[in-house]
Coordinates of C-alpha atoms and ligand atoms in Angstrom, one line a residue:
X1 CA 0.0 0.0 0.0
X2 CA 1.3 3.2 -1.1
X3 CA 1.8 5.9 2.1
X4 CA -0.6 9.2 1.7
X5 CA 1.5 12.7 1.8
X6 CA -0.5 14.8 3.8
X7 CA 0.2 18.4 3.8
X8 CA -0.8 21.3 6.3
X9 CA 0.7 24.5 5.0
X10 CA 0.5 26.0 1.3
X11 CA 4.6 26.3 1.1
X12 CA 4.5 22.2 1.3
X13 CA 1.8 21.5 -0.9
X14 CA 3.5 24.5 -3.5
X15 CA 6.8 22.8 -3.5
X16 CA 5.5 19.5 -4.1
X17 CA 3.9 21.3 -7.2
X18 CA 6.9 22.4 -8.4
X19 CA 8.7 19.5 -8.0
X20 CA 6.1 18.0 -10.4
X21 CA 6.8 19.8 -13.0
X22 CA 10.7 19.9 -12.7
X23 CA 10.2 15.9 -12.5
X24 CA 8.1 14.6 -14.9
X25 CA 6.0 17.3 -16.5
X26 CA 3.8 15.2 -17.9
X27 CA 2.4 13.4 -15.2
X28 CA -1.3 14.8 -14.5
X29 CA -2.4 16.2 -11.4
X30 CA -6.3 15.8 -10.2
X31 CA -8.0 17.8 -8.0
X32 CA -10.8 17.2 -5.5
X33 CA -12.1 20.2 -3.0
X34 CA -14.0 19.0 -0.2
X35 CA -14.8 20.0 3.4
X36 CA -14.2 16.4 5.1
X37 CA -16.3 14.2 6.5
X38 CA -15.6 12.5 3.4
X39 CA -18.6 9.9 2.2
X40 CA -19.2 7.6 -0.5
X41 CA -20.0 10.9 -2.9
X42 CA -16.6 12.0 -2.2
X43 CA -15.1 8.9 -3.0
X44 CA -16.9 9.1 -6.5
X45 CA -15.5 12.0 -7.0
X46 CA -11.6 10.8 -6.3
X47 CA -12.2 7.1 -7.6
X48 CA -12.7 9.9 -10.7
X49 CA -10.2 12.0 -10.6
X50 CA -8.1 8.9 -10.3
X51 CA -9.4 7.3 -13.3
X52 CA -8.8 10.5 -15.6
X53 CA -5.0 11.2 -14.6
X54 CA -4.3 7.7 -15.3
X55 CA -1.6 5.2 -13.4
X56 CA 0.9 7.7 -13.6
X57 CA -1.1 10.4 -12.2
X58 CA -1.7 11.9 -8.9
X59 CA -4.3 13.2 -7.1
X60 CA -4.6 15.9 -4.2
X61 CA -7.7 16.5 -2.1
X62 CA -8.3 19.1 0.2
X63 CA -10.2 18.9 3.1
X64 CA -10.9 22.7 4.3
X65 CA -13.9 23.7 6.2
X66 CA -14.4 26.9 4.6
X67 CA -15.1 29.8 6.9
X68 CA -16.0 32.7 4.2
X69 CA -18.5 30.6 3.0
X70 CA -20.6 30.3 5.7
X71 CA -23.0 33.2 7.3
X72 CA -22.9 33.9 10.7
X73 CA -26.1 32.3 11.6
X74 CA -24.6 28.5 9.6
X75 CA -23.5 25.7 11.0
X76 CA -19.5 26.6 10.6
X77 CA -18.8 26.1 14.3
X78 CA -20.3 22.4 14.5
X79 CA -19.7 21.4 10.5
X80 CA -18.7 18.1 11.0
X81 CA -14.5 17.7 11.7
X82 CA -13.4 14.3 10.9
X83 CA -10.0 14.5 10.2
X84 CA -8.2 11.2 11.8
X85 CA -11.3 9.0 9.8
X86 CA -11.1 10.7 6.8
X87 CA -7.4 10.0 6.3
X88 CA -8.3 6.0 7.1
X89 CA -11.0 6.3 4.7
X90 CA -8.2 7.3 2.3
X91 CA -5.6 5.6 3.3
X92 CA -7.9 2.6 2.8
X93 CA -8.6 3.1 -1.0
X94 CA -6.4 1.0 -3.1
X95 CA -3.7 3.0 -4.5
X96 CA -2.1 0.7 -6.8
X97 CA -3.5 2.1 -9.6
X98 CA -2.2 5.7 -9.2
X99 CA 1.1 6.9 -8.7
X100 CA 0.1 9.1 -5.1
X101 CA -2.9 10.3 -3.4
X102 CA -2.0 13.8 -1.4
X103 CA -4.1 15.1 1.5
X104 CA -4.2 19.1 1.7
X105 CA -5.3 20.0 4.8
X106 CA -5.1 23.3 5.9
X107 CA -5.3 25.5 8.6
X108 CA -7.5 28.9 8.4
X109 CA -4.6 31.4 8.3
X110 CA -3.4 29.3 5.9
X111 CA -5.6 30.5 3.8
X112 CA -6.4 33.6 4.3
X113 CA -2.8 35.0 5.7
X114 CA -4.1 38.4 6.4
X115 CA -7.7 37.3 8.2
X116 CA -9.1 40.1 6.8
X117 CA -12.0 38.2 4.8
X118 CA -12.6 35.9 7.6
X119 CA -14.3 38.6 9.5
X120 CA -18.3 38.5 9.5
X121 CA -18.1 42.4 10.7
X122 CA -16.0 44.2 8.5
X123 CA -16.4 43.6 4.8
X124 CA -12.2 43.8 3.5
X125 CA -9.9 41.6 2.3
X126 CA -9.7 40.1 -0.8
X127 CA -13.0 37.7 -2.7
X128 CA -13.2 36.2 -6.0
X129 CA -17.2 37.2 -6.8
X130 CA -19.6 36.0 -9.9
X131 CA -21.8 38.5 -10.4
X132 CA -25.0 36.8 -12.0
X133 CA -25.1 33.2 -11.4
X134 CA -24.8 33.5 -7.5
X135 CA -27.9 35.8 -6.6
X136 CA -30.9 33.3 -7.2
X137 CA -31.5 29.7 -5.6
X138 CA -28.7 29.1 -2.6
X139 CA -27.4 32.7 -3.3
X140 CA -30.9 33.8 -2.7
X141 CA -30.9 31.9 0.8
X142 CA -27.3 31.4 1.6
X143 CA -26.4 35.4 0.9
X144 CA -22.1 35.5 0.5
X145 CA -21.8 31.7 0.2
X146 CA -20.9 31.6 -3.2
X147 CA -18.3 34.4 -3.1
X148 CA -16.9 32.3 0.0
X149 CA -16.7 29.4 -2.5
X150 CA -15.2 30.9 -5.6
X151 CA -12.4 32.6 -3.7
X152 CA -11.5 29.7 -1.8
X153 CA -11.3 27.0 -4.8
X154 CA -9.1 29.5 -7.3
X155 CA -6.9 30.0 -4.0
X156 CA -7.1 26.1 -4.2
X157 CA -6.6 26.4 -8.4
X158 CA -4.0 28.4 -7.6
X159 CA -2.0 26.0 -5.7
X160 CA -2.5 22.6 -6.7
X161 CA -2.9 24.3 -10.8
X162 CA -4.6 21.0 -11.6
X163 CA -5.4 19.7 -15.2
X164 CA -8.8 18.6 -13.9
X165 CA -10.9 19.4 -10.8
X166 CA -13.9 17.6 -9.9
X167 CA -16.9 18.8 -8.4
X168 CA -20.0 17.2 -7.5
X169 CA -23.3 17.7 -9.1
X170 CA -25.3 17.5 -6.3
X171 CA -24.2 20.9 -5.5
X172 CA -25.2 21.9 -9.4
X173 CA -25.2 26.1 -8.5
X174 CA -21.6 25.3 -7.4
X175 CA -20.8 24.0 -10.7
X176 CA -21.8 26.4 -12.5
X177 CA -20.4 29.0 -10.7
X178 CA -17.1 27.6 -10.1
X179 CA -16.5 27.0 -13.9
X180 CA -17.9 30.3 -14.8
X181 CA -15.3 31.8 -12.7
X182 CA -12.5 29.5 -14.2
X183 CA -13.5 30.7 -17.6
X184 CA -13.5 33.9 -16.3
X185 CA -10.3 34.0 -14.1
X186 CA -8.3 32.2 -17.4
X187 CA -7.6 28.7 -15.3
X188 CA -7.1 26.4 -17.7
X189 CA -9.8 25.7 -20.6
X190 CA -12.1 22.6 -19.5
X191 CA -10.2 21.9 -15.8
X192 CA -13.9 21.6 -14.3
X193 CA -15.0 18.3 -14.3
X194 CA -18.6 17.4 -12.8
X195 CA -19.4 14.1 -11.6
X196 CA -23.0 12.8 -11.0
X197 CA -24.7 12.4 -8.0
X198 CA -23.6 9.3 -5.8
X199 CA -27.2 8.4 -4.0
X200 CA -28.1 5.8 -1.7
X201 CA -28.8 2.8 -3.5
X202 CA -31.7 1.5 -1.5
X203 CA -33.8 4.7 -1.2
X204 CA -32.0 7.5 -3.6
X205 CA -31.3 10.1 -0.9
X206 CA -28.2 11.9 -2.4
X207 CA -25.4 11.3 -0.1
X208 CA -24.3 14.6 2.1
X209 CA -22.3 15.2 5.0
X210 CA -25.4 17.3 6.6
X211 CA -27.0 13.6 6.6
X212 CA -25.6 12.8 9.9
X213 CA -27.6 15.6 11.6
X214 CA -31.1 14.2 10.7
X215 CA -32.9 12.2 13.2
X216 CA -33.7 8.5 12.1
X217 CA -37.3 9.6 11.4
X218 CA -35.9 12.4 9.3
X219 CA -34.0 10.1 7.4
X220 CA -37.1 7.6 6.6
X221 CA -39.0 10.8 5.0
X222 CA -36.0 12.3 3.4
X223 CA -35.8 10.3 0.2
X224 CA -39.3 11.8 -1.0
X225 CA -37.8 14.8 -2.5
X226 CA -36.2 13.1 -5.1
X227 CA -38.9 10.4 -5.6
X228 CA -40.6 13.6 -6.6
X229 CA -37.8 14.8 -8.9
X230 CA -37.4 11.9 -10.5
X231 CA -41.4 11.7 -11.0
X232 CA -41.0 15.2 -12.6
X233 CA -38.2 13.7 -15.1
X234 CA -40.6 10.9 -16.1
X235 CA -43.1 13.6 -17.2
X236 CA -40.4 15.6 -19.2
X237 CA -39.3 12.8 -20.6
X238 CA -41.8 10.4 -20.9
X239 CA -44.7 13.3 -21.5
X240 CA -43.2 16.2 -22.8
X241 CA -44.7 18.4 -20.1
X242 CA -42.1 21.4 -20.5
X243 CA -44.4 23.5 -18.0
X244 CA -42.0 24.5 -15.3
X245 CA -45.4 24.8 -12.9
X246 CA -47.2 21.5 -13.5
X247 CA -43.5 19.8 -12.6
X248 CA -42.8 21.9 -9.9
X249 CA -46.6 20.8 -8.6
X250 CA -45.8 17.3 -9.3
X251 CA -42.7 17.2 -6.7
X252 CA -45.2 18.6 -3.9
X253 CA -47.6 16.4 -4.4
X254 CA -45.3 13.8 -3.4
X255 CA -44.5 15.7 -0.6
X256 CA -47.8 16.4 0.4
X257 CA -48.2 12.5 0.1
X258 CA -45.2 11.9 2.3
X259 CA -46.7 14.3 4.8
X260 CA -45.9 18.2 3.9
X261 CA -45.0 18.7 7.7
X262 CA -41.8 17.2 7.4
X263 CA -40.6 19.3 4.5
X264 CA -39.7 23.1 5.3
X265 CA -39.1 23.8 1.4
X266 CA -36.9 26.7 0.6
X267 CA -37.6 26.5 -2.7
X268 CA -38.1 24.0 -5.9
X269 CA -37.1 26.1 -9.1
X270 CA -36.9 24.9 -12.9
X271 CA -34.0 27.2 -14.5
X272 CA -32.3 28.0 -17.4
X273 CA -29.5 26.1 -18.2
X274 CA -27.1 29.0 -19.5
X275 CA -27.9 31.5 -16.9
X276 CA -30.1 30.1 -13.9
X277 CA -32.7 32.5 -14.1
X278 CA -36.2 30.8 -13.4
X279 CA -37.9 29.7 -16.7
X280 CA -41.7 29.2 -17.2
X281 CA -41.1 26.7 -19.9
X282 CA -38.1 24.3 -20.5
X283 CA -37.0 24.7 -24.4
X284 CA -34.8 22.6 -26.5
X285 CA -31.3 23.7 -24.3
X286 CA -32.8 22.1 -21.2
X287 CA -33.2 23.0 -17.8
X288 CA -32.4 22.2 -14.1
X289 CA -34.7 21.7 -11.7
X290 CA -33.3 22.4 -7.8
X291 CA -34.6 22.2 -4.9
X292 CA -33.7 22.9 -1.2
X293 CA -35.5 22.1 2.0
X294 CA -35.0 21.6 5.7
X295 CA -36.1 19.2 7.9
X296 CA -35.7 20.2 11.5
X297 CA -32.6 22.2 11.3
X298 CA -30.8 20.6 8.7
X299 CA -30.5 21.9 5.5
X300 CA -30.7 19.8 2.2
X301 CA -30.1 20.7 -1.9
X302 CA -30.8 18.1 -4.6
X303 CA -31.2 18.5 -8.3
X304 CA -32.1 16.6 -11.4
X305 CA -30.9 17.6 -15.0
X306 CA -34.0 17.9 -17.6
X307 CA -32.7 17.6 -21.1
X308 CA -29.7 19.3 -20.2
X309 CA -26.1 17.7 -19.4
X310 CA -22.4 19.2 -18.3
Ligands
ATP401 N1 -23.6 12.7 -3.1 C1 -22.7 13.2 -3.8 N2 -22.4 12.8 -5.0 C2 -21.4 13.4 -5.7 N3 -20.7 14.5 -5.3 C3 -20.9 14.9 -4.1 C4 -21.9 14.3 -3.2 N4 -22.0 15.0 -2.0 C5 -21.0 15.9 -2.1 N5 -20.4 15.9 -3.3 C6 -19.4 16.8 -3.8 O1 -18.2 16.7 -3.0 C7 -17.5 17.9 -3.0 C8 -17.3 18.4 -1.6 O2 -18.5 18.6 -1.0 P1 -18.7 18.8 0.6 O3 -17.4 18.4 1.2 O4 -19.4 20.0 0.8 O5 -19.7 17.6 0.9 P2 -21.2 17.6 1.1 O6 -21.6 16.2 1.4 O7 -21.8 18.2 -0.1 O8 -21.3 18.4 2.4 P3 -22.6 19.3 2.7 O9 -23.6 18.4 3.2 O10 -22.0 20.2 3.8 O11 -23.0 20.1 1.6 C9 -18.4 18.9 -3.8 O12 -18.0 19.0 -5.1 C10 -19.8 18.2 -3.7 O13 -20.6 18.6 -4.8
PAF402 C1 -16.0 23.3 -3.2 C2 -15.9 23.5 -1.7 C3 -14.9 22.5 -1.1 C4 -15.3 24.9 -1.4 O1 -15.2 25.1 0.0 C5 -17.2 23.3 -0.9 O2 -18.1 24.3 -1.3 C6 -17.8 22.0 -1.1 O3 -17.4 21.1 -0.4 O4 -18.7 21.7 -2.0
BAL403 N1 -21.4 21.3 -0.3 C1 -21.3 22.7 -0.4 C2 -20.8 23.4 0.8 C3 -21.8 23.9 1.7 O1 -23.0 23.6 1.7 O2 -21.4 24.7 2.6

């Protein structure tokens, strides 16, 4: 079994960049940005990034709980911290096929040397912000979350200067607006790479690391959003209904079947697949249909693509 480097500070993780290219330039490097608490999802996502740099290839994945991304009112303070098991997990993956498997891992001033953007009072420092893109669905509700996550992943760009990163679909505002801004900021053409949702297989509930916090009761009801997502797909596909309101209805009346009292929903939107703005009817480009809830005080996303695909 082949050892996992694990690094804690950007000059480490910057020299073993360089080193990379002095070596053997044309070994790949794949990238995979997570907060921790790694899950099956997350594994998707590496088993991928594995599979496209090839056996010669390496891959680095950060783990960094990302403070501008959260508002003051979020769940920052308790996000789940699983450090020691989420090296296991990774040292438990069978490396054979790659050349190395690099942890990155680090601390807050690590990131943000000056601590100026940290602060949740004054409004300095230094963001990366997509203007458009970021103001509707989770920017709507989660106000500053997505200029959080753009400036943290091309800080993370920046360093590790992958040929691919891979993000997860589930999070599908996230993809678009991290490969906006990687168009934008001139990061290599095509480096965003989106993987599709890894669900449960037994009852389809996309895997998150917000899962732990539901109750067991929770859990049972949870799965119902998507059964009504996927029930709206069927009558795109299967019916041609492009009426963003009759699918939209269809997903609550399997809520309301489920019992509308577990489901607090923030919203269920059909948008446009170029710019995210809500749509009334879903044309030949195709269109996502999102949704967000909370059950108790846990927050869920979860998506479905509808003639549309990255
Ligand atoms: N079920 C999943 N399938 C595929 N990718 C996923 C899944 N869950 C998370 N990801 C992706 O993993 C990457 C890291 O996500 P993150 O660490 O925030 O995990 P998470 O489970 O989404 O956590 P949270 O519940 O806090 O949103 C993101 O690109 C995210 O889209
Ligand atoms: C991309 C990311 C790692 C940036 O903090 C985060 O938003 C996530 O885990 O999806
Ligand atoms: N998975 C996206 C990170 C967040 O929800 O904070």
């Amino acid at each position: 079994m082949k050892e996992l480097k694990v690094f804690r500070t950007c000059g480490e993780l910057r020299a073993w960049r360089l080193e990379k290219y002095k070596s053997r330039g044309a070994q790949k490097v794949g990238f995979v940005p997570t907060m921790g608490a790694l899950h099956d999802g997350h594994l998707k996502l590496i088993l991928h990034a594995i599979s496209e740099v090839g056996p010669e290839g390496s891959v680095v994945v950060s783990i960094f709980v990302n403070p501008t991304q959260f508002a003051p009112d979020e769940d920052f303070d308790v996000y789940p911290r699983t450090l020691d098991r989420d090296l296991e997990v990774l040292n438990s993956l069978d490396l054979q096929n790659m050349h190395e498997l690099v942890v990155f891992a680090p601390s807050v001033k690590e990131m943000y040397p000056s601590l100026e953007s940290i602060s949740q009072v004054l409004e300095k420092g230094t963001f990366v912000n997509v203007v458009g893109l970021t103001e509707m669905l989770e920017g709507n509700v989660r106000p500053g979350f997505f200029r959080g996550v753009a400036t943290v992943v091309s800080k993370l760009l920046v360093l590790v200067h992958p040929d691919i990163a891979v993000f997860g679909q589930k999070d599908v505002q996230q993809c678009f607006v991290v490969k906006r801004m990687a168009l934008d900021m001139l990061f290599e053409p095509g480096v965003i790479k989106v993987v599709e949702t890894y669900r449960d297989p037994v009852d389809g509930l996309a895997l998150s690391s917000r899962n732990v916090y539901l109750t067991k009761e929770q859990r049972t009801h949870a799965p119902a959003m998507y059964r009504g997502l996927l029930l709206a797909k069927n009558l795109f596909l299967e019916k041609g209904v492009v009426a963003s309101a009759q699918l939209i209805d269809c997903v609550l009346q399997e809520l309301e079947k489920e019992g509308k009292e577990h489901f607090s929903v923030d919203y269920i939107k059909v948008s446009s697949s170029s710019d995210l703005s809500d749509v009334e009817r879903i044309g030949p480009e195709g269109a996502i249909m999102s949704c967000a809830w909370r059950m108790g005080t846990t927050r869920l996303i979860d998506n479905i693509l509808l003639g549309f695909s990255f």
